[in-house]
Short mmCIF file of C-alpha atoms and ligand atoms in Angstrom, two decimals:
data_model
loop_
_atom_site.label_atom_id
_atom_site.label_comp_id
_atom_site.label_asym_id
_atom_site.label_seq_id
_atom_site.Cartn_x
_atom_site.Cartn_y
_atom_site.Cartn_z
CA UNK A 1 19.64 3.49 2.29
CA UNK A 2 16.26 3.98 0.78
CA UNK A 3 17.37 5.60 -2.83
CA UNK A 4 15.34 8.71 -3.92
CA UNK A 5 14.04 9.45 -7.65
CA UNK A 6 14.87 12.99 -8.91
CA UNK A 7 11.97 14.58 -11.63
CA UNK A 8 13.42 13.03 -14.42
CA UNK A 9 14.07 9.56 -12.83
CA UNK A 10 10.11 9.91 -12.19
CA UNK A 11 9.11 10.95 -15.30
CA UNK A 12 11.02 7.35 -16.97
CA UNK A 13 9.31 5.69 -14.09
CA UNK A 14 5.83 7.32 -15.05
CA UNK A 15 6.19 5.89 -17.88
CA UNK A 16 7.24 2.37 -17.26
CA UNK A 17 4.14 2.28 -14.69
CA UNK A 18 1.98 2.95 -17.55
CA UNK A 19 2.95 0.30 -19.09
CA UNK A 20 2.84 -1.91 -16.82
CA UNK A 21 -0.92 -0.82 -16.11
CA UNK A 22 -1.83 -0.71 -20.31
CA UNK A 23 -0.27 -4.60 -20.23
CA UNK A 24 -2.75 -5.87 -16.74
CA UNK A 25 -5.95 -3.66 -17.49
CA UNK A 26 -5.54 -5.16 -21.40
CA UNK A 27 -5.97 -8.60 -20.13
CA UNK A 28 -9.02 -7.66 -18.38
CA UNK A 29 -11.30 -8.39 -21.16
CA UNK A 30 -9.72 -11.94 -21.82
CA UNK A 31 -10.37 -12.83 -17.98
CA UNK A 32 -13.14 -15.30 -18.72
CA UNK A 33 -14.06 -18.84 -18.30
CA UNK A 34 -11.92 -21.26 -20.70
CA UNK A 35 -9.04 -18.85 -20.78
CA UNK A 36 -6.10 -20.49 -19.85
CA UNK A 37 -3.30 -18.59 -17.69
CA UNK A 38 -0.64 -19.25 -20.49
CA UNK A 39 -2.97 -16.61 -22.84
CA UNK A 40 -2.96 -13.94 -20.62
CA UNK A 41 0.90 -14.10 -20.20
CA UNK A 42 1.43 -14.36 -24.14
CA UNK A 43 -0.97 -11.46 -24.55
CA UNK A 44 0.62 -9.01 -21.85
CA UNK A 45 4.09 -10.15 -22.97
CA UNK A 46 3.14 -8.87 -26.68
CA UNK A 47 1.94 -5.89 -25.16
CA UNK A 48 5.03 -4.93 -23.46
CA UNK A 49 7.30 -5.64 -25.95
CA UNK A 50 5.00 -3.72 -29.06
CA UNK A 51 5.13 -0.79 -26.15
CA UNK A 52 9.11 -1.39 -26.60
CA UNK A 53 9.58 -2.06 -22.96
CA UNK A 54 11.05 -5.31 -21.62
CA UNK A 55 9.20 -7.94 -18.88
CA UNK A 56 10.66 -7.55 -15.81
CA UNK A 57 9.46 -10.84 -14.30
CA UNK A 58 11.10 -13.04 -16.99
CA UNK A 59 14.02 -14.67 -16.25
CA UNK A 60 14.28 -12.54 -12.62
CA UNK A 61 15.57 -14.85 -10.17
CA UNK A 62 15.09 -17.64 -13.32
CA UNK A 63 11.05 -16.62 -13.48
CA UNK A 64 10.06 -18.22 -16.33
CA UNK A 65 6.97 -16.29 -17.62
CA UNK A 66 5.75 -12.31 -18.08
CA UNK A 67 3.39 -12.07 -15.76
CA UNK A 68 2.32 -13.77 -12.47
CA UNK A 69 -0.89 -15.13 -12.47
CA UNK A 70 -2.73 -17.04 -9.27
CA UNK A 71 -5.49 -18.46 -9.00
CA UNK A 72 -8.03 -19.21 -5.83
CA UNK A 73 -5.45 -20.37 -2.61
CA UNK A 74 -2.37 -19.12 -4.78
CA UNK A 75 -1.15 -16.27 -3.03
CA UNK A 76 1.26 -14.52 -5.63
CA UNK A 77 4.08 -15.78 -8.43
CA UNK A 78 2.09 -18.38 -9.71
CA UNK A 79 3.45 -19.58 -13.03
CA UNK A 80 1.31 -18.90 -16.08
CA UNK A 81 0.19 -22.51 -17.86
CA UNK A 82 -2.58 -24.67 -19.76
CA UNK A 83 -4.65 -24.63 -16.77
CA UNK A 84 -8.26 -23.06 -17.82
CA UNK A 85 -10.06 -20.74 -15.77
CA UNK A 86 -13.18 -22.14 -14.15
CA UNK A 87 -16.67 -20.19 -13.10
CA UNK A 88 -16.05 -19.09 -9.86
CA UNK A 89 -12.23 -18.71 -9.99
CA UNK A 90 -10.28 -15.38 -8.90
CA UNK A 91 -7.20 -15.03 -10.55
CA UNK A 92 -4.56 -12.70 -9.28
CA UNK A 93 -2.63 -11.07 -12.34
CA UNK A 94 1.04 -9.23 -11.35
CA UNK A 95 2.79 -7.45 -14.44
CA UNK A 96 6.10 -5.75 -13.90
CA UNK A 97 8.12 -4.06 -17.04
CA UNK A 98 11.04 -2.42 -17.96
CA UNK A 99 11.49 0.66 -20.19
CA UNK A 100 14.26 3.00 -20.17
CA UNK A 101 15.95 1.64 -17.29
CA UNK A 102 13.21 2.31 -14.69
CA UNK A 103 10.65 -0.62 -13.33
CA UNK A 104 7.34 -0.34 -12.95
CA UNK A 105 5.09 -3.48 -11.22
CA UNK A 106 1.26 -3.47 -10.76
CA UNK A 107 -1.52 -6.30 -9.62
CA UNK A 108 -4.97 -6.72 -9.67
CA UNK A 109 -7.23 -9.94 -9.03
CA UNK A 110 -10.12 -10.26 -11.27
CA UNK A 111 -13.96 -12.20 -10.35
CA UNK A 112 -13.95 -15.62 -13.59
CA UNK A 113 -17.60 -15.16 -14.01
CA UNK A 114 -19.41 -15.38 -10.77
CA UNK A 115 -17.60 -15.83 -7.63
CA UNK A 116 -19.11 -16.80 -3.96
CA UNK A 117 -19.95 -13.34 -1.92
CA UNK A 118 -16.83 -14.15 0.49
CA UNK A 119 -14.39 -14.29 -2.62
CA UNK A 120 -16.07 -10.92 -3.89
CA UNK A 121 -15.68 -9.45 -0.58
CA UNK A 122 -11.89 -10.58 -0.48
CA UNK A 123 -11.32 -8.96 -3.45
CA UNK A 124 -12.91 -5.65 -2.68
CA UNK A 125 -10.86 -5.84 0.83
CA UNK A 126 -7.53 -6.08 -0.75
CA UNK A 127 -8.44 -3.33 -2.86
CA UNK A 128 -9.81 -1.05 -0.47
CA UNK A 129 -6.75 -1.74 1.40
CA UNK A 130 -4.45 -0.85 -1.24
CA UNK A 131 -5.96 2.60 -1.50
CA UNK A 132 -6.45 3.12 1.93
CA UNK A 133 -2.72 2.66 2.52
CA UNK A 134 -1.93 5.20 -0.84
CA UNK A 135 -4.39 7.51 1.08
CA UNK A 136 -2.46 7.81 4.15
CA UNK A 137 0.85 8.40 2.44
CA UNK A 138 2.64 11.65 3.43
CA UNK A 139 5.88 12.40 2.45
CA UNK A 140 8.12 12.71 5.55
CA UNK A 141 5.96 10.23 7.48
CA UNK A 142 7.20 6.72 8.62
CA UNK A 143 6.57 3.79 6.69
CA UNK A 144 5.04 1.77 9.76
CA UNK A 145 1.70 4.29 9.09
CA UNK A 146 1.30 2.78 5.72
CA UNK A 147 1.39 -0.82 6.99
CA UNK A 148 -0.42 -0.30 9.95
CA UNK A 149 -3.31 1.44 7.67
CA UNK A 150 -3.47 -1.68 5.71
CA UNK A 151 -2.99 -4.13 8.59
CA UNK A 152 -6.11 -2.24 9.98
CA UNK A 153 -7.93 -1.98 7.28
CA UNK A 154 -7.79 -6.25 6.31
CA UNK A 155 -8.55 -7.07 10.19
CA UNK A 156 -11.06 -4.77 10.55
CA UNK A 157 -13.33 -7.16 7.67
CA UNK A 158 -12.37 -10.45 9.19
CA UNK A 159 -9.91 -11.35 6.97
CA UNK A 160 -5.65 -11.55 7.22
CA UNK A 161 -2.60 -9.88 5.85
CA UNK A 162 -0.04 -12.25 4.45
CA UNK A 163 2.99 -11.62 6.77
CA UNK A 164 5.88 -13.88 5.05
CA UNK A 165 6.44 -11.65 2.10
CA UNK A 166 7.31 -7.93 2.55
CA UNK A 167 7.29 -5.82 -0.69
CA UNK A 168 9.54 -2.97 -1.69
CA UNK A 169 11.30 -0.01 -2.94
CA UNK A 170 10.93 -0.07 -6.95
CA UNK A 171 13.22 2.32 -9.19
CA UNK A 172 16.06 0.89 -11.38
CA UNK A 173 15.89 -2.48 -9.53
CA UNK A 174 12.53 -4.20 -9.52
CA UNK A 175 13.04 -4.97 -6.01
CA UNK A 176 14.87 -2.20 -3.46
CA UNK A 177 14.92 -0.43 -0.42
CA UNK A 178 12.33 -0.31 2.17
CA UNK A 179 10.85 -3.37 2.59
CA UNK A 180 7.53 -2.44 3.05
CA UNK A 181 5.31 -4.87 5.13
CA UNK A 182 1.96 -5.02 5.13
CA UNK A 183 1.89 -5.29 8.81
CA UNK A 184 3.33 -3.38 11.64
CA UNK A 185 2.99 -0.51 13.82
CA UNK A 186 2.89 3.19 13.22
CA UNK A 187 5.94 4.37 14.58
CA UNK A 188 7.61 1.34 13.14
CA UNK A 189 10.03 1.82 10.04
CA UNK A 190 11.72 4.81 8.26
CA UNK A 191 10.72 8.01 7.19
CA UNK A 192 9.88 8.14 3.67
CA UNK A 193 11.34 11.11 1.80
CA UNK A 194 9.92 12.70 -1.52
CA UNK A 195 11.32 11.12 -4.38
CA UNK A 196 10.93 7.22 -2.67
CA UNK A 197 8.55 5.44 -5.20
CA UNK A 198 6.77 1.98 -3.55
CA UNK A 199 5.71 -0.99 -4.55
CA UNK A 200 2.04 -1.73 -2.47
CA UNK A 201 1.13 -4.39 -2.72
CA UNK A 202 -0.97 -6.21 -0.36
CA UNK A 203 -1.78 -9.69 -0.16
CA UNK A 204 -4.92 -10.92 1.77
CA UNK A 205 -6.42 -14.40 2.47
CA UNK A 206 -9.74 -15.35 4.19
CA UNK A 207 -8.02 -17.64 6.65
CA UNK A 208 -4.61 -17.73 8.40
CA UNK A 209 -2.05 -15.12 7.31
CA UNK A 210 0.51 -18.63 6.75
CA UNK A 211 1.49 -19.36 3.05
CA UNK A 212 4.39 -21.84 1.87
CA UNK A 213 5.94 -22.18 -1.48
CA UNK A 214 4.91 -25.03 -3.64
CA UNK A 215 7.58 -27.34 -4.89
CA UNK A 216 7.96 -25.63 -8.19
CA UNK A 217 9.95 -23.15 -6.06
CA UNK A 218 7.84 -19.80 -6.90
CA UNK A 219 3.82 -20.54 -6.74
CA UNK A 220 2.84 -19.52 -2.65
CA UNK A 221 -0.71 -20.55 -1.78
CA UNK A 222 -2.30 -20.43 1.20
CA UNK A 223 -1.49 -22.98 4.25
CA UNK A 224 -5.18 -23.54 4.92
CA UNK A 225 -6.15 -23.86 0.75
CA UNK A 226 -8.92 -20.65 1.47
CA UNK A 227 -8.23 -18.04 -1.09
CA UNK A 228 -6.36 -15.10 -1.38
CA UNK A 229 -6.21 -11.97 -3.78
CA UNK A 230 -3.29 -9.29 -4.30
CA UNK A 231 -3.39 -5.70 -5.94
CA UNK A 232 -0.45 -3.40 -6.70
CA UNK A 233 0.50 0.08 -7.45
CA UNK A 234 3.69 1.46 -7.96
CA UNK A 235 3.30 5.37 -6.17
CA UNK A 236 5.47 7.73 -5.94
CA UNK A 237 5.99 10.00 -2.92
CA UNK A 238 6.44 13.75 -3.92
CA UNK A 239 7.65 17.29 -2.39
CA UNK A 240 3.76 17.94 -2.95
CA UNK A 241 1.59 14.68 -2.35
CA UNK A 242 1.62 11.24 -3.88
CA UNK A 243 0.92 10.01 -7.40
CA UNK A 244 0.04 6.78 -8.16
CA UNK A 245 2.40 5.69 -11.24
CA UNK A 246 0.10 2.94 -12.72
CA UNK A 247 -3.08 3.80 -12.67
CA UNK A 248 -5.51 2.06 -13.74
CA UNK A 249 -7.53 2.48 -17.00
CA UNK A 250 -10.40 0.53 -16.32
N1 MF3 B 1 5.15 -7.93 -7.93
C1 MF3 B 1 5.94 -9.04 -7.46
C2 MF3 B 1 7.15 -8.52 -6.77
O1 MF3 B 1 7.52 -7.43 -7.02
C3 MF3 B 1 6.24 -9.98 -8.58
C4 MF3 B 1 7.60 -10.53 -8.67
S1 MF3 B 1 7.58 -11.92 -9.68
C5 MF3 B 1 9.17 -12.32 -9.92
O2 MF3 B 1 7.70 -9.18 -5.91
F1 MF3 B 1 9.21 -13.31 -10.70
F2 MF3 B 1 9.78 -11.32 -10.48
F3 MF3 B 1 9.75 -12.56 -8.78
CO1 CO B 2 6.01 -5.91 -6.71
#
């Protein structure tokens, strides 16, 4: 059962996406070389909480930080720590809050100072994918459209969609129905009502689609070490159109 949002449901979700957007495009500006991961979770975190909401990361599942943050072959939930960011790096931030009793979850990765063409064109493929998929969203259409879109859309420059992680339905669970992979075929999947609100999120890497999970039991990276980069909105899927729920400021 994919569980539909009624207008006010959206409006407490509106505002946990913005949130959730204020606390990832804030840490922007601190996304330089010599910051360590560990500042930019301490600085969303205070964020969050001054905003009165709650992170939604911490302590899911035992996470042990506010944010994800991953850097270069990590893939997604790497664990904020003392590790420095280096010229060249891309780091992959994911911030998910709670307010009001209604999650909201967006990623971007961001270019450390300057990065090699093929990591700048990894970025700007994962991001391009992202809003090609939001483009195609209908309500009443299936869900395999949206993955296919973004499938396409990856393969098309060369590079691959991670295929081991799905992502999800988002409301008053971080994580609910659909899973929504970033892979598929068109007529694949259900139809997605107004009132469904999504978590996109697609991951990309330059080489094989294969991640594994490190030891520490959360950070993925890729199998082949090549980097990868991840963005996120939360969008909700309305009688009238779509409306992306944590937009982005900057
Ligand atoms: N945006 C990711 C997700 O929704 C981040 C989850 S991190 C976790 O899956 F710690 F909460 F798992
Ligand atoms: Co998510």
């Amino acid at each position: 059962m994919i569980p539909t949002k009624n207008a006010s449901q959206i409006d407490k979700m509106r505002e946990s996406g913005r949130v959730a957007s204020q606390a990832l495009c804030s840490l922007a500006e601190l996304i330089r070389v010599g910051t360590t991961t560990a500042e930019l979770d301490a600085h969303a975190r205070e964020i969050i909480l001054e905003a009165g909401a709650q992170p939604a990361f911490l302590g899911y599942h035992g996470y042990p930080a506010t944010i994800c943050a991953s850097v270069n072959d990590e893939v997604v939930h790497g664990i904020p720590s003392d590790r420095r960011l280096n010229d060249g790096d891309i780091v992959s931030v994911d911030v998910g809050v709670l307010l009001d009793g209604y999650y909201g979850d967006s990623a971007r990765t961001f270019a450390v100072g300057s990065v090699s063409p093929v990591a700048a064109r990894l970025i700007e493929t994962t991001r391009d994918a992202l809003f090609q998929g939001i483009n195609a969203l209908r309500p009443n259409m299936r869900l395999g459209e949206l993955s296919a879109t973004i499938q396409e859309s990856v393969e098309a420059q060369g590079f691959s969609v991670v295929r081991q992680f799905f992502r999800h339905g988002i409301g008053s669970r971080l994580h609910e129905d659909p899973q929504v992979p970033n892979f598929g075929r068109r007529s694949d999947g259900p139809v997605l009502k107004p009132g469904t609100v999504l978590a996109i999120e697609p991951m990309v890497n330059v080489g094989t689609h294969r991640v594994k999970t490190l030891d520490d039991g959360w950070t993925v990276v890729t199998e082949d070490g090549q980097p990868s980069a991840h963005f996120e909105h939360t969008v909700a899927i309305l009688s009238d159109g779509i409306e992306i729920l944590t937009e982005w400021k900057t």
